[in-house]
Short mmCIF file of C-alpha atoms and ligand atoms in Angstrom, two decimals:
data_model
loop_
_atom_site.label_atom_id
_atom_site.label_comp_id
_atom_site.label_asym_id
_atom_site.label_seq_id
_atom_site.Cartn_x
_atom_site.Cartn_y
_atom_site.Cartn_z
CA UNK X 1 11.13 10.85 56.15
CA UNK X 2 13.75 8.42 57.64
CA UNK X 3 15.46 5.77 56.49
CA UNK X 4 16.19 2.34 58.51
CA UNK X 5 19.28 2.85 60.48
CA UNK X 6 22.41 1.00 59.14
CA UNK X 7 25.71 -0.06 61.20
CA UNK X 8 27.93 2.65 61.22
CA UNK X 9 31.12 0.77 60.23
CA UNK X 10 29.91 -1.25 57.25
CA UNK X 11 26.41 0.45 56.51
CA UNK X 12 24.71 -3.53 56.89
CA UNK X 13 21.08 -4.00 57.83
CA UNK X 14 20.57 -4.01 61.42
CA UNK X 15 18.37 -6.33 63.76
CA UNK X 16 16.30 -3.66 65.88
CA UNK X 17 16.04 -4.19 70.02
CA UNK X 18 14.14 -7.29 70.90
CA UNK X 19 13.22 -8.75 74.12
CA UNK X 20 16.28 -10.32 74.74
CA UNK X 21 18.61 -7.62 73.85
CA UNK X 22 17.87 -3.27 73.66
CA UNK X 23 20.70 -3.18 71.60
CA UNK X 24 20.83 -3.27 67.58
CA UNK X 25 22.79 -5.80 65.90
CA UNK X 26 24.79 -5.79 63.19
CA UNK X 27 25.42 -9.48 61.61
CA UNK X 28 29.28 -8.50 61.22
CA UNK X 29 29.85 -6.02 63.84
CA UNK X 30 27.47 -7.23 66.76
CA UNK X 31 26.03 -4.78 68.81
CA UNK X 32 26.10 -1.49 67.30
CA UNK X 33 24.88 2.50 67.61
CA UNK X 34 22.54 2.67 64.91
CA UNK X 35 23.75 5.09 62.20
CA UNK X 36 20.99 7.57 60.46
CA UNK X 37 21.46 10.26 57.61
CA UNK X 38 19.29 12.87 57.82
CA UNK X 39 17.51 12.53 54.23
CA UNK X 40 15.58 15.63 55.05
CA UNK X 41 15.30 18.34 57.55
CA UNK X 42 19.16 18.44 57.68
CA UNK X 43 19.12 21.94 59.86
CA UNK X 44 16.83 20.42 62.11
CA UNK X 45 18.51 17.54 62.67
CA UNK X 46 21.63 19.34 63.35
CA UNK X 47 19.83 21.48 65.89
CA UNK X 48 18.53 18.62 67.57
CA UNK X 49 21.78 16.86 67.90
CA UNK X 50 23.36 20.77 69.35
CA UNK X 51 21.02 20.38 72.43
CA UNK X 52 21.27 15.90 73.00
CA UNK X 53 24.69 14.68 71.58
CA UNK X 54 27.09 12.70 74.06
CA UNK X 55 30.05 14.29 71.94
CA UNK X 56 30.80 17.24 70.00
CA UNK X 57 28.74 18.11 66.97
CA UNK X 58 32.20 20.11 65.19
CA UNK X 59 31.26 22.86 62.22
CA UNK X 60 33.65 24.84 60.60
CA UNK X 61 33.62 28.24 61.72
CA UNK X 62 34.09 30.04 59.76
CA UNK X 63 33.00 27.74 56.92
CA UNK X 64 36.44 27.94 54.16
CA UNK X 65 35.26 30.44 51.59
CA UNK X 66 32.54 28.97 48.94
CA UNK X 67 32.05 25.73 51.25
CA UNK X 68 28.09 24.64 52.44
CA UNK X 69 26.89 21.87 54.80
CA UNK X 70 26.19 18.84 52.82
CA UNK X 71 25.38 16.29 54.94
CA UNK X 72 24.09 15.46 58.49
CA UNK X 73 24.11 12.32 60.41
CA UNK X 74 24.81 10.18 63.66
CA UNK X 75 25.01 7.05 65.55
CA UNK X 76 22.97 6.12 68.65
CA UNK X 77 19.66 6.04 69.42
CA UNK X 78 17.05 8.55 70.47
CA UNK X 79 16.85 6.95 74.45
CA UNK X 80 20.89 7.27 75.05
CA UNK X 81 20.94 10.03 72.40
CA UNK X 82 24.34 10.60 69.99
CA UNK X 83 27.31 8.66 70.59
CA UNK X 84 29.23 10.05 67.29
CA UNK X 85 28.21 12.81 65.29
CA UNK X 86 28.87 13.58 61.28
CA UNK X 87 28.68 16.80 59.37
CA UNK X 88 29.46 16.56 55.88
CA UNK X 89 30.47 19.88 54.22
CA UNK X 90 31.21 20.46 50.16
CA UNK X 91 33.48 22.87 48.48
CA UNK X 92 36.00 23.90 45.83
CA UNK X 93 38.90 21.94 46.58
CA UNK X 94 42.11 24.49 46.84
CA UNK X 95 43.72 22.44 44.28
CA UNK X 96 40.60 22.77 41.52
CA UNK X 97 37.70 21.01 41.06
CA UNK X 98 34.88 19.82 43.88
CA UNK X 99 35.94 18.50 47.34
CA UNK X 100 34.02 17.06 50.35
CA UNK X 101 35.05 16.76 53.71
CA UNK X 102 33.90 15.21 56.79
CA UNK X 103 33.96 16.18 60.15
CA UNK X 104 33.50 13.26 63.01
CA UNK X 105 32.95 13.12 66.53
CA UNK X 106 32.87 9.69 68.14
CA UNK X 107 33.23 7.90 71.28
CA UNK X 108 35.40 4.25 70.60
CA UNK X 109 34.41 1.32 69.15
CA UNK X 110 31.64 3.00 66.86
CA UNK X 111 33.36 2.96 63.55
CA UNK X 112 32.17 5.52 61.83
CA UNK X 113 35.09 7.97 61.54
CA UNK X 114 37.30 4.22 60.48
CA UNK X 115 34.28 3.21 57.93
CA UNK X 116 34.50 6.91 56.33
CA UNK X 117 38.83 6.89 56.18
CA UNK X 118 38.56 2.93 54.52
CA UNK X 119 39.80 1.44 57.38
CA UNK X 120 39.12 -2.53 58.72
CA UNK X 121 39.15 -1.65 62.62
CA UNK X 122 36.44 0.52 64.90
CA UNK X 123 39.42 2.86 65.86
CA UNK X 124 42.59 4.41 64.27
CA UNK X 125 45.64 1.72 64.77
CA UNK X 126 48.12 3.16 66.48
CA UNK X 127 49.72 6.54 65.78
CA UNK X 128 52.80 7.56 64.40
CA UNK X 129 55.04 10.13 66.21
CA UNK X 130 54.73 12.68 64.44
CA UNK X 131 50.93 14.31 63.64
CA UNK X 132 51.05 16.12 60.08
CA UNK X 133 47.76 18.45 60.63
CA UNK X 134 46.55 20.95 63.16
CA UNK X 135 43.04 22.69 63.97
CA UNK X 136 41.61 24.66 66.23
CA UNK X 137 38.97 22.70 67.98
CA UNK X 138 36.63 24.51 70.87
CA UNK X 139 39.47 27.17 71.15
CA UNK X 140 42.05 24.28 71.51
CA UNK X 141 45.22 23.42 69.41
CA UNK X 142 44.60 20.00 68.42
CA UNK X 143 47.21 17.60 67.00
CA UNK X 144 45.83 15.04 64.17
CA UNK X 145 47.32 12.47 62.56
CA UNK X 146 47.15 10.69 58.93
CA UNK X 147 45.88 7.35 58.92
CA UNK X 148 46.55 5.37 55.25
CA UNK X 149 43.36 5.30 53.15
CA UNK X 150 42.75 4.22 50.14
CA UNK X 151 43.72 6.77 47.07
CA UNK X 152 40.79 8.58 46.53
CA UNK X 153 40.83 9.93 49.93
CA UNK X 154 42.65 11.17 52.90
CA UNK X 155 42.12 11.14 56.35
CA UNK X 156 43.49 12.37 59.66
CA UNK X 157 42.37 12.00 63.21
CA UNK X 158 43.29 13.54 66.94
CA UNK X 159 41.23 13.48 70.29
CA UNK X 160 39.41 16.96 70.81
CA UNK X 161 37.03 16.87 74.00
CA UNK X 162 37.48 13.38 75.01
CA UNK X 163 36.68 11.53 71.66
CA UNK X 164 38.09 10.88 68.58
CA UNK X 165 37.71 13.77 66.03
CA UNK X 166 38.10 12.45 62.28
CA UNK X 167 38.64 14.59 59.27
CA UNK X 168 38.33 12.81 55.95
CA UNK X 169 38.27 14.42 52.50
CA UNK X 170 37.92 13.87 49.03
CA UNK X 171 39.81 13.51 46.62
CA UNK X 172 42.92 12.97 48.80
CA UNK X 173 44.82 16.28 47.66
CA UNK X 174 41.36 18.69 49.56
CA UNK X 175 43.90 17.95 52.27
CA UNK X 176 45.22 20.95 51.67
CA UNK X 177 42.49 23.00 53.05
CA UNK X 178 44.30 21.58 56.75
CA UNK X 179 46.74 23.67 55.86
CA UNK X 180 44.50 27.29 55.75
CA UNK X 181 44.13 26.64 59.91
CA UNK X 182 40.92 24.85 59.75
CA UNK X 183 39.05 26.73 63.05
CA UNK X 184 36.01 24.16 64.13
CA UNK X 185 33.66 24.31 66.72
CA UNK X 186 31.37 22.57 68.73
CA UNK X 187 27.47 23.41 68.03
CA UNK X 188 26.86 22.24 71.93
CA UNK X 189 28.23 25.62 73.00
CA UNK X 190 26.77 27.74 70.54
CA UNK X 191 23.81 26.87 68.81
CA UNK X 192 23.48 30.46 67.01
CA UNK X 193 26.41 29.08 64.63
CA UNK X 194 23.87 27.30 62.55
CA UNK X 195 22.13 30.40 61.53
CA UNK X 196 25.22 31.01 59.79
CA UNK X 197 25.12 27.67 57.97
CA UNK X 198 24.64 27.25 54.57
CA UNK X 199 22.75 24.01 53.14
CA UNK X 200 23.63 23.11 49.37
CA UNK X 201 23.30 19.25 47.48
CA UNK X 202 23.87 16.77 49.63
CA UNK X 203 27.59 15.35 49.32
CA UNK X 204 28.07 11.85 48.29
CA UNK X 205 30.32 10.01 51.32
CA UNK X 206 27.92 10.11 54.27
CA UNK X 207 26.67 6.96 53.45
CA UNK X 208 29.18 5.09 51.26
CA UNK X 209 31.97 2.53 52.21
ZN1 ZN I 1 28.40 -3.78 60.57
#
């Protein structure tokens, strides 16, 4: 089952490809890479997207203890394939009390990682000097920095592999778990890491402004 695909930065109805354009159009946003949530089939999806995305497909490895996969989805379209990836994972915040955090992957001017953090723009404004959060992405040290959210969130984002990689949680004090040396990796180079995953309910932020 599959739903329409929505814009990735403000989750609008999209115009599909037409003869005068092969792109999808958002009325806000223009052109856009169609975003999907898997509804179903989440695994599968995320296998798919191992062996076709453009840009990193990041898991937690190993997953923070108690934490399951909540949430797949992605932007593009099946000719070009992924041009921003999403995995949504759910857990006992360190702090007490249920937490969900995303993990993006995206190429510029998508939106996605911006929609998910609350922000107006496609892409993080610029960055203050100093970044306040480190993980270890594809083997690699990688800086990332806290963009301002609204309260109920909190959000931080770096470059790992060429794109922006996004890391937004909920409520804002999961942060935290940034702090336990958050090791990620990238499901293009290993694709046995699923068949450690573990799928639970499906987490609430996927698909909501
Ligand atoms: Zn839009």
């Amino acid at each position: 089952m599959t739903a329409p695909p929505v814009c990735p930065a403000c989750l609008g109805p999209l115009d599909p490809p037409d003869v005068w354009s092969d792109r999808w159009r958002c009325g806000r946003h223009g052109d856009v890479e169609p975003f999907h949530e898997a509804q179903s089939s989440r695994e599968a999806l995320l296998r798919s997207l191992g062996r076709t995305s453009q840009v990193p497909v990041w898991l937690p490895s190993p997953m923070p203890v108690h934490w399951f996969a909540s949430g797949v989805g992605w932007a593009g379209d099946d000719r070009s394939g992924a041009h921003a990836t999403a995995l949504s994972t759910s857990g006992p915040s360190p702090v007490g009390g249920p937490a969900e955090m995303v993990l993006v992957a995206e190429a510029p001017r998508i939106g996605l990682g911006a929609r998910l953090a609350g922000l107006s723009g496609s892409d993080p404004a610029r960055l203050d000097a100093a970044p306040e959060a480190k993980v270890e992405a594809a083997g690699h040290p990688t800086a990332l920095w806290p963009v301002t959210t609204p309260p109920d969130r909190a959000a931080f984002v770096g470059e790992a592999l060429g794109v922006w990689l996004w890391c937004v949680l909920w409520p804002a004090d999961a942060a935290l778990l940034l702090l336990e040396q958050l090791v990620i990796e990238d499901m293009r180079d290993d694709a046995t890491l699923v068949d450690h995953l573990l799928f639970g309910a499906p987490g609430s932020h996927l698909s909501s402004l």
